[in-house]
Amino acid sequence: HRPQQGIECLTTKVQNENFVLTMKNALFLGKNIIIESMPEKIPSSILPILAKEVQQEAGEKVIRFANETVSFNDNFQLFITTNLPNPHYSPEDSIKVTIINFTITQESLFDQLLGLVTREEAPKYENDRIRLIQQNADFKQKIKSTEDTILTLLQQSGDSILENETLLATLDESQSISRDVESKLAIAAQNEHKIEEVRKHYKPMAVDGMVIFFTICDLGNIDPMYQYDLEWFNRLFKHSIGLAAKHKDREIRVTNLIKSFREVIYHNVCRSLFGKHRLMFSFLVTVRILLNADAIDGDLFQFLLTGFLQKEHSRDLELANPTDKLEEKLWESTLLLSTFESFASLPRHIVDNTQKWEEFLLDSSKNPPIPEPFSESLTSFEKLLLLRSLKPESLEGGILAFITE
């Protein structure tokens, strides 16, 4: 991690040509040094430093580094950073250092974004909230300080507690402070409730931002080039607030805020994506938002991704494939799909209406119409599962229709 602000530090990287020389100078002069962008494989040359294998030679402290014995200064401090999103260091290396994970959590990002949008939309309430947090902390510190003073005086008084005028005066003062603080905390609680009533109106936008940010972060699993910075994201989030259409009705205004944010983030992210990944990004954002709102069954989404069931099924999966227009592996997938309630009658319907389904299977359009009654009974997301099982070549067109809807 980085040392506190104001402390002078050298910086280097393992890949730098002068890495060894820079480290030797820091060890000898007792400098603070940061090794940036550390890979998962920590170089063996710095392992003695991490293990603090300092020795005495001729009255001088030394340590092994890069196959040499180097003078060691007690003021030397080493900090290591990595830009890997989820690094996995070996247990042997991990126990030698103090690891601090600065990766933001969903809860902390939600609070951050909620504060940001409230500050832009209702600055008075957000400023009051921050002031109340500081005020409450000061009140609690004041009470603790008084309690500590009383404990100290009790220890010093011995058996003559009633004769200690300073202690008695402090006890009287503490009671007065406690009553005053309790009164102010009660008022603060009322004000805090009013502030939260305002803040809750903007929670949908904060949730939207949280979901989309972590979706963007996952793009790095598709291509390591896709790396996005939280500061950059926050700037776009704030920028989108200014672009949103104004409205006196707060609910309509929040709807406008969400629409503006989605448009801004979509266009900015798509600029950095390969063309083949843009539809996938749109789909992931759409699905993540719906999953977070419990508008999509997680088991259905898992089946769409893998074609496997995570739960036990009890339906009859022995029905024979009625047509040579459908591959056996796709028929098996359809039988598995029928374990979900929405598709329970699908295999039997295909058997009883083979010609209608063969026309569907032979349709070469990007998003062929699904035979009734499933065209009406299935949601747009459920239709994707049907396409995955019966007609995977049309899945891309189905995804586009799903996103558009």
Short mmCIF file of C-alpha atoms in Angstrom, two decimals:
data_model
loop_
_atom_site.label_atom_id
_atom_site.label_comp_id
_atom_site.label_asym_id
_atom_site.label_seq_id
_atom_site.Cartn_x
_atom_site.Cartn_y
_atom_site.Cartn_z
CA HIS A 1 0.00 0.00 0.00
CA ARG A 2 1.03 3.64 -0.30
CA PRO A 3 2.34 5.40 2.82
CA GLN A 4 0.52 8.39 4.21
CA GLN A 5 0.51 11.58 2.19
CA GLY A 6 3.51 13.83 2.73
CA ILE A 7 6.14 11.09 3.08
CA GLU A 8 8.75 11.15 0.32
CA CYS A 9 8.89 7.93 -1.65
CA LEU A 10 10.93 6.45 -4.46
CA THR A 11 9.02 4.50 -7.10
CA THR A 12 10.15 1.67 -9.33
CA LYS A 13 8.93 -1.39 -11.17
CA VAL A 14 10.38 -4.88 -11.42
CA GLN A 15 10.65 -4.41 -15.18
CA ASN A 16 12.74 -1.22 -14.93
CA GLU A 17 16.39 -1.39 -15.98
CA ASN A 18 17.51 0.44 -12.83
CA PHE A 19 15.31 -1.62 -10.48
CA VAL A 20 18.23 -3.30 -8.68
CA LEU A 21 20.21 -0.05 -8.29
CA THR A 22 17.15 1.84 -7.01
CA MET A 23 16.44 -0.87 -4.43
CA LYS A 24 20.05 -0.96 -3.24
CA ASN A 25 20.08 2.81 -2.71
CA ALA A 26 16.79 2.67 -0.80
CA LEU A 27 18.09 -0.15 1.44
CA PHE A 28 21.37 1.66 2.14
CA LEU A 29 19.93 5.16 2.67
CA GLY A 30 16.79 4.04 4.51
CA LYS A 31 14.36 5.43 1.96
CA ASN A 32 10.68 4.63 1.47
CA ILE A 33 10.15 2.87 -1.85
CA ILE A 34 7.11 1.70 -3.79
CA ILE A 35 7.35 -1.20 -6.22
CA GLU A 36 4.48 -0.64 -8.63
CA SER A 37 2.60 -3.09 -10.88
CA MET A 38 3.85 -6.19 -9.09
CA PRO A 39 2.99 -9.39 -11.01
CA GLU A 40 1.54 -12.45 -9.27
CA LYS A 41 4.98 -14.08 -9.32
CA ILE A 42 7.06 -12.09 -6.84
CA PRO A 43 10.76 -12.01 -7.87
CA SER A 44 12.94 -14.19 -5.68
CA SER A 45 15.42 -11.31 -5.32
CA ILE A 46 13.13 -9.40 -2.92
CA LEU A 47 11.94 -12.40 -0.87
CA PRO A 48 14.70 -11.94 1.78
CA ILE A 49 13.47 -8.35 2.19
CA LEU A 50 9.87 -9.49 2.66
CA ALA A 51 11.05 -12.08 5.18
CA LYS A 52 13.09 -9.38 6.98
CA GLU A 53 16.21 -11.58 6.92
CA VAL A 54 18.48 -8.85 8.34
CA GLN A 55 21.85 -10.03 9.68
CA GLN A 56 24.85 -8.53 11.45
CA GLU A 57 28.26 -8.53 9.75
CA ALA A 58 31.20 -6.69 11.31
CA GLY A 59 28.83 -4.63 13.43
CA GLU A 60 26.77 -3.59 10.40
CA LYS A 61 23.23 -4.63 9.45
CA VAL A 62 23.05 -6.28 6.03
CA ILE A 63 20.50 -8.16 3.93
CA ARG A 64 20.64 -10.31 0.82
CA PHE A 65 19.22 -8.74 -2.33
CA ALA A 66 19.72 -9.79 -5.96
CA ASN A 67 22.37 -12.36 -4.91
CA GLU A 68 24.41 -9.66 -3.12
CA THR A 69 24.89 -8.60 0.48
CA VAL A 70 23.63 -5.03 0.84
CA SER A 71 23.83 -2.61 3.78
CA PHE A 72 20.49 -2.24 5.52
CA ASN A 73 19.13 0.95 7.12
CA ASP A 74 16.40 0.57 9.78
CA ASN A 75 14.46 3.47 8.25
CA PHE A 76 13.88 1.50 5.05
CA GLN A 77 10.22 0.84 4.22
CA LEU A 78 8.87 -1.15 1.29
CA PHE A 79 5.41 -0.76 -0.23
CA ILE A 80 4.12 -2.91 -3.09
CA THR A 81 1.15 -2.20 -5.34
CA THR A 82 -0.48 -4.20 -8.11
CA ASN A 83 -2.96 -3.27 -10.80
CA LEU A 84 -4.23 -6.85 -11.08
CA PRO A 85 -8.00 -6.90 -10.42
CA ASN A 86 -7.92 -10.15 -8.44
CA PRO A 87 -4.32 -11.21 -7.68
CA HIS A 88 -3.54 -14.60 -6.15
CA TYR A 89 -0.23 -14.59 -4.30
CA SER A 90 1.13 -17.79 -2.83
CA PRO A 91 0.52 -18.43 0.90
CA GLU A 92 4.30 -18.34 1.45
CA ASP A 93 4.46 -14.79 0.07
CA SER A 94 1.20 -13.59 1.63
CA ILE A 95 2.25 -14.31 5.22
CA LYS A 96 5.34 -12.12 4.81
CA VAL A 97 3.43 -8.93 4.07
CA THR A 98 0.38 -6.99 5.21
CA ILE A 99 -2.14 -7.13 2.37
CA ILE A 100 -4.62 -4.29 2.02
CA ASN A 101 -7.41 -4.73 -0.52
CA PHE A 102 -8.54 -1.38 -1.91
CA THR A 103 -11.11 -2.98 -4.23
CA ILE A 104 -14.39 -1.17 -3.77
CA THR A 105 -17.41 -3.14 -2.56
CA GLN A 106 -20.94 -2.86 -3.91
CA GLU A 107 -22.18 -1.32 -0.65
CA SER A 108 -19.45 1.33 -0.51
CA LEU A 109 -19.89 2.25 -4.19
CA PHE A 110 -23.66 2.54 -3.69
CA ASP A 111 -23.09 4.94 -0.76
CA GLN A 112 -20.57 6.91 -2.79
CA LEU A 113 -22.86 7.28 -5.81
CA LEU A 114 -25.89 8.08 -3.65
CA GLY A 115 -23.91 10.85 -1.96
CA LEU A 116 -22.75 12.16 -5.34
CA VAL A 117 -26.21 12.37 -6.92
CA THR A 118 -27.76 13.83 -3.75
CA ARG A 119 -25.01 16.44 -3.59
CA GLU A 120 -25.78 17.48 -7.17
CA GLU A 121 -29.58 17.37 -6.86
CA ALA A 122 -30.12 18.43 -3.23
CA PRO A 123 -26.80 19.89 -1.99
CA LYS A 124 -28.30 21.31 1.22
CA TYR A 125 -29.45 17.88 2.42
CA GLU A 126 -26.19 16.14 1.55
CA ASN A 127 -24.12 18.86 3.24
CA ASP A 128 -26.36 18.63 6.31
CA ARG A 129 -25.86 14.85 6.37
CA ILE A 130 -22.07 15.20 6.33
CA ARG A 131 -22.27 17.86 9.05
CA LEU A 132 -24.47 15.58 11.19
CA ILE A 133 -22.02 12.70 10.85
CA GLN A 134 -19.19 14.95 12.06
CA GLN A 135 -21.36 16.42 14.81
CA ASN A 136 -22.39 13.01 16.12
CA ALA A 137 -18.77 11.89 16.13
CA ASP A 138 -17.80 15.01 18.10
CA PHE A 139 -20.59 14.39 20.63
CA LYS A 140 -19.49 10.81 21.20
CA GLN A 141 -15.88 11.88 21.52
CA LYS A 142 -16.87 14.53 24.07
CA ILE A 143 -18.69 11.93 26.19
CA LYS A 144 -15.76 9.52 25.97
CA SER A 145 -13.30 12.24 26.96
CA THR A 146 -15.38 13.09 30.04
CA GLU A 147 -15.64 9.41 31.00
CA ASP A 148 -11.87 8.99 30.67
CA THR A 149 -11.32 12.03 32.90
CA ILE A 150 -13.65 10.60 35.54
CA LEU A 151 -11.87 7.22 35.48
CA THR A 152 -8.50 8.93 35.88
CA LEU A 153 -9.72 11.00 38.83
CA LEU A 154 -11.25 7.90 40.46
CA GLN A 155 -7.92 6.11 40.23
CA GLN A 156 -6.12 9.09 41.77
CA SER A 157 -8.64 9.64 44.56
CA GLY A 158 -8.10 6.35 46.34
CA ASP A 159 -10.47 6.05 49.32
CA SER A 160 -11.26 9.79 49.57
CA ILE A 161 -13.68 10.02 46.63
CA LEU A 162 -16.19 12.28 48.43
CA GLU A 163 -13.43 14.70 49.40
CA ASN A 164 -12.17 15.13 45.84
CA GLU A 165 -13.83 18.37 44.76
CA THR A 166 -12.40 18.15 41.25
CA LEU A 167 -13.94 14.70 40.79
CA LEU A 168 -17.33 15.82 42.13
CA ALA A 169 -17.30 18.87 39.85
CA THR A 170 -16.37 16.68 36.88
CA LEU A 171 -19.23 14.28 37.69
CA ASP A 172 -21.69 17.18 37.79
CA GLU A 173 -20.26 18.49 34.52
CA SER A 174 -20.51 15.04 32.89
CA GLN A 175 -24.21 14.80 33.78
CA SER A 176 -24.81 18.21 32.26
CA ILE A 177 -22.84 17.23 29.13
CA SER A 178 -24.72 13.94 28.83
CA ARG A 179 -28.11 15.68 28.99
CA ASP A 180 -26.99 18.27 26.45
CA VAL A 181 -25.57 15.64 24.09
CA GLU A 182 -28.66 13.41 24.38
CA SER A 183 -30.87 16.38 23.51
CA LYS A 184 -28.74 17.29 20.51
CA LEU A 185 -28.54 13.66 19.35
CA ALA A 186 -32.34 13.45 19.44
CA ILE A 187 -32.59 16.55 17.26
CA ALA A 188 -29.90 15.14 14.98
CA ALA A 189 -31.85 11.89 14.62
CA GLN A 190 -34.93 13.82 13.49
CA ASN A 191 -32.90 15.80 10.97
CA GLU A 192 -31.22 12.62 9.77
CA HIS A 193 -34.61 11.04 9.12
CA LYS A 194 -35.65 14.04 6.98
CA ILE A 195 -32.40 13.83 5.03
CA GLU A 196 -32.84 10.10 4.41
CA GLU A 197 -36.35 10.73 3.12
CA VAL A 198 -34.81 12.95 0.43
CA ARG A 199 -31.89 10.61 -0.30
CA LYS A 200 -34.10 7.57 -0.82
CA HIS A 201 -35.59 9.16 -3.95
CA TYR A 202 -32.17 8.94 -5.62
CA LYS A 203 -31.38 5.36 -4.58
CA PRO A 204 -32.55 3.88 -7.92
CA MET A 205 -29.88 5.85 -9.77
CA ALA A 206 -27.19 4.85 -7.26
CA VAL A 207 -28.20 1.19 -7.61
CA ASP A 208 -28.11 1.50 -11.39
CA GLY A 209 -24.63 3.01 -11.26
CA MET A 210 -23.38 0.31 -8.88
CA VAL A 211 -24.67 -2.53 -11.08
CA ILE A 212 -23.30 -1.03 -14.29
CA PHE A 213 -19.86 -0.27 -12.81
CA PHE A 214 -19.29 -3.87 -11.73
CA THR A 215 -20.56 -5.07 -15.11
CA ILE A 216 -17.96 -2.85 -16.78
CA CYS A 217 -15.24 -4.21 -14.49
CA ASP A 218 -16.11 -7.76 -15.62
CA LEU A 219 -15.27 -6.84 -19.22
CA GLY A 220 -11.62 -7.40 -18.26
CA ASN A 221 -12.41 -11.13 -18.18
CA ILE A 222 -13.24 -10.93 -21.88
CA ASP A 223 -10.16 -8.97 -22.90
CA PRO A 224 -7.42 -7.75 -20.48
CA MET A 225 -7.35 -4.50 -22.43
CA TYR A 226 -10.73 -3.53 -21.00
CA GLN A 227 -9.74 -1.78 -17.78
CA TYR A 228 -11.81 1.07 -16.36
CA ASP A 229 -11.08 3.51 -13.56
CA LEU A 230 -13.52 4.38 -10.77
CA GLU A 231 -12.57 8.05 -10.93
CA TRP A 232 -13.37 8.06 -14.67
CA PHE A 233 -16.68 6.35 -13.95
CA ASN A 234 -17.60 8.89 -11.26
CA ARG A 235 -16.85 11.76 -13.64
CA LEU A 236 -19.23 10.29 -16.23
CA PHE A 237 -21.83 9.65 -13.53
CA LYS A 238 -21.67 13.30 -12.45
CA HIS A 239 -21.59 14.54 -16.05
CA SER A 240 -24.76 12.59 -16.90
CA ILE A 241 -26.63 14.34 -14.08
CA GLY A 242 -26.08 17.70 -15.74
CA LEU A 243 -27.30 16.34 -19.10
CA ALA A 244 -30.55 14.85 -17.76
CA ALA A 245 -33.81 16.59 -18.66
CA LYS A 246 -35.11 18.80 -15.84
CA HIS A 247 -38.50 18.17 -14.23
CA LYS A 248 -40.26 19.40 -11.10
CA ASP A 249 -41.61 15.94 -10.30
CA ARG A 250 -38.83 14.15 -8.44
CA GLU A 251 -39.76 10.66 -9.68
CA ILE A 252 -39.75 11.78 -13.31
CA ARG A 253 -36.48 13.60 -12.70
CA VAL A 254 -34.89 10.39 -11.33
CA THR A 255 -36.14 8.48 -14.39
CA ASN A 256 -34.48 11.12 -16.57
CA LEU A 257 -31.27 10.85 -14.53
CA ILE A 258 -31.11 7.08 -15.02
CA LYS A 259 -31.80 7.36 -18.75
CA SER A 260 -29.11 10.02 -19.16
CA PHE A 261 -26.56 8.01 -17.18
CA ARG A 262 -27.16 4.83 -19.16
CA GLU A 263 -26.77 6.66 -22.47
CA VAL A 264 -23.57 8.42 -21.38
CA ILE A 265 -21.90 5.31 -19.98
CA TYR A 266 -22.97 3.15 -22.93
CA HIS A 267 -21.53 5.49 -25.57
CA ASN A 268 -18.30 6.04 -23.64
CA VAL A 269 -17.67 2.35 -22.98
CA CYS A 270 -18.57 1.29 -26.52
CA ARG A 271 -15.85 3.58 -27.88
CA SER A 272 -13.27 1.35 -26.24
CA LEU A 273 -14.81 -2.00 -27.23
CA PHE A 274 -14.22 -4.14 -30.28
CA GLY A 275 -17.32 -4.24 -32.49
CA LYS A 276 -17.94 -7.91 -31.72
CA HIS A 277 -18.17 -7.18 -27.99
CA ARG A 278 -20.66 -4.29 -28.07
CA LEU A 279 -23.81 -6.42 -28.28
CA MET A 280 -22.53 -8.59 -25.45
CA PHE A 281 -21.88 -5.51 -23.31
CA SER A 282 -25.42 -4.25 -23.92
CA PHE A 283 -26.82 -7.66 -23.05
CA LEU A 284 -24.78 -7.96 -19.84
CA VAL A 285 -25.84 -4.53 -18.63
CA THR A 286 -29.50 -5.27 -19.39
CA VAL A 287 -29.43 -8.66 -17.66
CA ARG A 288 -27.51 -7.42 -14.61
CA ILE A 289 -30.00 -4.60 -14.08
CA LEU A 290 -32.93 -7.02 -14.35
CA LEU A 291 -31.26 -9.60 -12.10
CA ASN A 292 -30.63 -6.96 -9.46
CA ALA A 293 -34.31 -6.00 -9.63
CA ASP A 294 -35.34 -9.69 -9.34
CA ALA A 295 -37.03 -9.38 -12.75
CA ILE A 296 -35.14 -12.41 -14.08
CA ASP A 297 -34.78 -15.86 -12.52
CA GLY A 298 -31.13 -16.51 -11.75
CA ASP A 299 -31.52 -20.21 -12.61
CA LEU A 300 -32.83 -19.30 -16.07
CA PHE A 301 -29.85 -17.03 -16.65
CA GLN A 302 -27.47 -19.78 -15.53
CA PHE A 303 -29.11 -22.18 -17.97
CA LEU A 304 -28.79 -19.62 -20.76
CA LEU A 305 -25.04 -19.34 -20.09
CA THR A 306 -24.21 -23.00 -19.53
CA GLY A 307 -27.08 -25.19 -20.68
CA PHE A 308 -26.90 -27.03 -17.35
CA LEU A 309 -29.24 -27.18 -14.37
CA GLN A 310 -28.03 -26.34 -10.88
CA LYS A 311 -31.10 -27.90 -9.29
CA GLU A 312 -32.53 -31.40 -9.38
CA HIS A 313 -35.29 -32.05 -11.91
CA SER A 314 -38.13 -34.55 -11.78
CA ARG A 315 -39.82 -34.28 -15.18
CA ASP A 316 -39.89 -37.09 -17.74
CA LEU A 317 -36.94 -36.49 -20.08
CA GLU A 318 -37.37 -39.64 -22.18
CA LEU A 319 -39.52 -38.17 -24.98
CA ALA A 320 -38.06 -39.03 -28.42
CA ASN A 321 -36.90 -36.40 -30.90
CA PRO A 322 -39.77 -36.09 -33.43
CA THR A 323 -37.82 -34.53 -36.34
CA ASP A 324 -34.55 -34.91 -38.18
CA LYS A 325 -34.44 -31.10 -38.53
CA LEU A 326 -33.32 -30.88 -34.89
CA GLU A 327 -29.98 -32.25 -33.67
CA GLU A 328 -30.12 -34.72 -30.80
CA LYS A 329 -28.02 -32.52 -28.50
CA LEU A 330 -30.46 -29.63 -29.08
CA TRP A 331 -33.42 -31.92 -28.33
CA GLU A 332 -31.73 -32.98 -25.09
CA SER A 333 -31.26 -29.34 -24.21
CA THR A 334 -34.96 -28.73 -24.91
CA LEU A 335 -35.91 -31.58 -22.59
CA LEU A 336 -33.78 -30.05 -19.84
CA LEU A 337 -35.35 -26.67 -20.50
CA SER A 338 -38.80 -28.20 -19.91
CA THR A 339 -37.91 -28.64 -16.23
CA PHE A 340 -38.69 -24.92 -15.88
CA GLU A 341 -42.39 -24.23 -15.45
CA SER A 342 -42.68 -21.87 -18.43
CA PHE A 343 -41.39 -24.61 -20.77
CA ALA A 344 -43.07 -27.65 -19.18
CA SER A 345 -45.28 -28.33 -22.21
CA LEU A 346 -42.68 -27.44 -24.87
CA PRO A 347 -41.39 -30.96 -25.80
CA ARG A 348 -44.90 -32.42 -26.04
CA HIS A 349 -46.04 -29.41 -28.10
CA ILE A 350 -43.16 -29.96 -30.54
CA VAL A 351 -44.10 -33.65 -30.87
CA ASP A 352 -47.78 -32.82 -31.46
CA ASN A 353 -47.07 -29.89 -33.85
CA THR A 354 -43.93 -31.08 -35.63
CA GLN A 355 -44.61 -29.38 -38.95
CA LYS A 356 -45.11 -25.98 -37.36
CA TRP A 357 -41.85 -26.31 -35.41
CA GLU A 358 -39.94 -27.57 -38.47
CA GLU A 359 -40.95 -24.37 -40.30
CA PHE A 360 -39.57 -22.43 -37.35
CA LEU A 361 -36.31 -24.42 -37.41
CA LEU A 362 -35.86 -23.87 -41.18
CA ASP A 363 -36.62 -20.13 -41.03
CA SER A 364 -33.37 -18.32 -41.93
CA SER A 365 -34.34 -14.87 -40.60
CA LYS A 366 -32.33 -13.36 -37.76
CA ASN A 367 -35.21 -13.43 -35.29
CA PRO A 368 -37.83 -15.92 -36.56
CA PRO A 369 -41.32 -15.79 -35.01
CA ILE A 370 -41.79 -18.44 -32.31
CA PRO A 371 -44.85 -20.68 -32.79
CA GLU A 372 -47.90 -20.03 -30.62
CA PRO A 373 -48.71 -20.27 -27.75
CA PHE A 374 -45.08 -19.72 -26.71
CA SER A 375 -44.79 -16.51 -28.71
CA GLU A 376 -47.35 -15.03 -26.31
CA SER A 377 -46.73 -16.94 -23.07
CA LEU A 378 -42.94 -16.45 -22.84
CA THR A 379 -41.21 -13.26 -21.77
CA SER A 380 -38.59 -11.78 -24.09
CA PHE A 381 -35.87 -13.24 -21.86
CA GLU A 382 -37.45 -16.69 -21.78
CA LYS A 383 -37.56 -16.65 -25.57
CA LEU A 384 -33.74 -16.50 -25.51
CA LEU A 385 -33.65 -19.83 -23.70
CA LEU A 386 -35.95 -21.35 -26.28
CA LEU A 387 -33.68 -20.09 -29.07
CA ARG A 388 -30.62 -21.40 -27.25
CA SER A 389 -32.07 -24.89 -27.05
CA LEU A 390 -33.78 -25.14 -30.44
CA LYS A 391 -32.18 -22.60 -32.77
CA PRO A 392 -28.89 -21.24 -31.37
CA GLU A 393 -27.95 -19.61 -34.70
CA SER A 394 -30.82 -17.14 -34.15
CA LEU A 395 -29.78 -16.28 -30.59
CA GLU A 396 -27.98 -13.07 -31.59
CA GLY A 397 -31.11 -11.68 -33.22
CA GLY A 398 -33.13 -12.69 -30.17
CA ILE A 399 -30.69 -10.90 -27.86
CA LEU A 400 -30.97 -7.73 -29.93
CA ALA A 401 -34.77 -7.90 -29.73
CA PHE A 402 -34.57 -8.50 -25.97
CA ILE A 403 -32.29 -5.49 -25.40
CA THR A 404 -34.49 -3.27 -27.59
CA GLU A 405 -37.61 -4.26 -25.67
#
